[in-house]
Amino acid sequence: MAGWLKRPEFASVLGAVVIFLLFMVVAPSFRSADAFATVLYASSTMGIIALAVGLLMIGDEFDLSSGVAVTTAALAATMLNYNFWLNSWVGVLLSLLIALAIGAFNGYLVMRTGIPSFLITLAAFLMLQGINLAVTKLVTGQVATPTISDMQGFESARRVFASSVDIFGVNVNVTVFWWLLFVGLASFLLFKTRFGNWIFAVGGDAEAARAVGVPVRRTKIILFMFVAFAAWFVGMHNLFAFDSIQAGQGVGNEFLYIIAAVIGGCALTGGKGTAVGTAVGALIFGMTNQGIVYAGWNPDWFKFFLGAMLLFAVLTNNSVSRFTRGKA
């Protein structure tokens, strides 16, 4: 039992069970398979980016540009496709390069200047938000992009990023399966590879890690690029699911990704966390977000519940850490 208490995701699992039981009792429609598929969908789009943000936090850095970066990637793909009449896959790949370049630039500036990543990525957030709106208005004359569903490659890209799979009569969005795959790969990366050891090392003590030969700069830049990749992936889902992107969307989501990672056990001071924990944190988001709707409650309560879960997770993790240190 003491070993389980030491797990970073202990508080999040406990909170997820409580929230699940709560909505099972108060919201009869929450009990259906279709409802849970909706919960998983909401959790997956949150969880894919929360996973990458969580890895970055384990490495003791933050990225406040992740929310608008989702929109930047989607806008880049759709405007390149529409204005140059490209195959949809060409726009997808070009937008991936743009997203990775943004992530690498953020990481390079943080490591090169020594300025906290909070400030560097806050600046990136503001610049990307401005670019999203200004360029979209300049190119399209409005804040929403035109549709590209009639272009070559759209349907095959939609199947990859935004289709659904019928499982016993229940439609499950493909993002759920991608999310589970990414969590599995990230868990393997963290605990079975040298790079995973580097992530924990640079998050625990960067100078000590550098002293034993860990490539601190390269590791952190790659982690920023992981966040950029996740933002790109969700951006592609949004594009091929809805076919039109609003230039102003995504603002504020960066805090939700960080909250999900913290609820999942990622320490704000770095060096601690798991991929599974971020998934549980995202699942809590999905259950709360949809459960309030199914219960017929005022949706304004969502932020309250999310804040309460964050507070619960932080206090529980802090108490458990003191308890385990005391036993040691």
Coordinates of N, CA and C in Angstrom, one line a residue, residues 10 60 109 133 143 153 170 224 226 234 265 303 324:
F10 N -1.5 8.9 -7.7 CA -2.4 8.3 -6.7 C -3.6 9.2 -6.4
D60 N 10.9 20.0 -16.1 CA 10.9 21.3 -15.4 C 10.8 22.5 -16.3
L109 N 15.2 29.2 -27.4 CA 15.3 30.5 -26.7 C 15.4 30.3 -25.2
L133 N -5.0 35.6 -35.9 CA -6.0 36.5 -36.2 C -5.7 37.4 -37.4
V143 N -12.6 35.9 -40.0 CA -11.8 35.2 -38.9 C -12.0 33.7 -39.0
G153 N -7.3 14.3 -51.0 CA -6.7 13.8 -49.8 C -7.4 14.1 -48.6
V170 N -21.4 1.3 -30.7 CA -21.0 2.6 -30.1 C -19.9 3.2 -30.9
F224 N 10.0 20.4 -25.9 CA 9.2 21.5 -26.4 C 8.6 21.0 -27.8
F226 N 7.9 18.0 -28.6 CA 6.9 17.0 -28.3 C 5.5 17.8 -28.2
V234 N -3.7 17.6 -32.6 CA -5.0 18.0 -32.3 C -5.5 19.0 -33.2
G265 N -0.5 14.3 -11.4 CA 0.7 14.0 -10.6 C 2.0 14.6 -11.1
K303 N -15.6 24.9 -14.1 CA -14.4 25.5 -13.6 C -14.2 25.3 -12.1
T324 N 5.5 9.8 3.2 CA 6.5 8.8 2.7 C 7.9 9.2 3.2

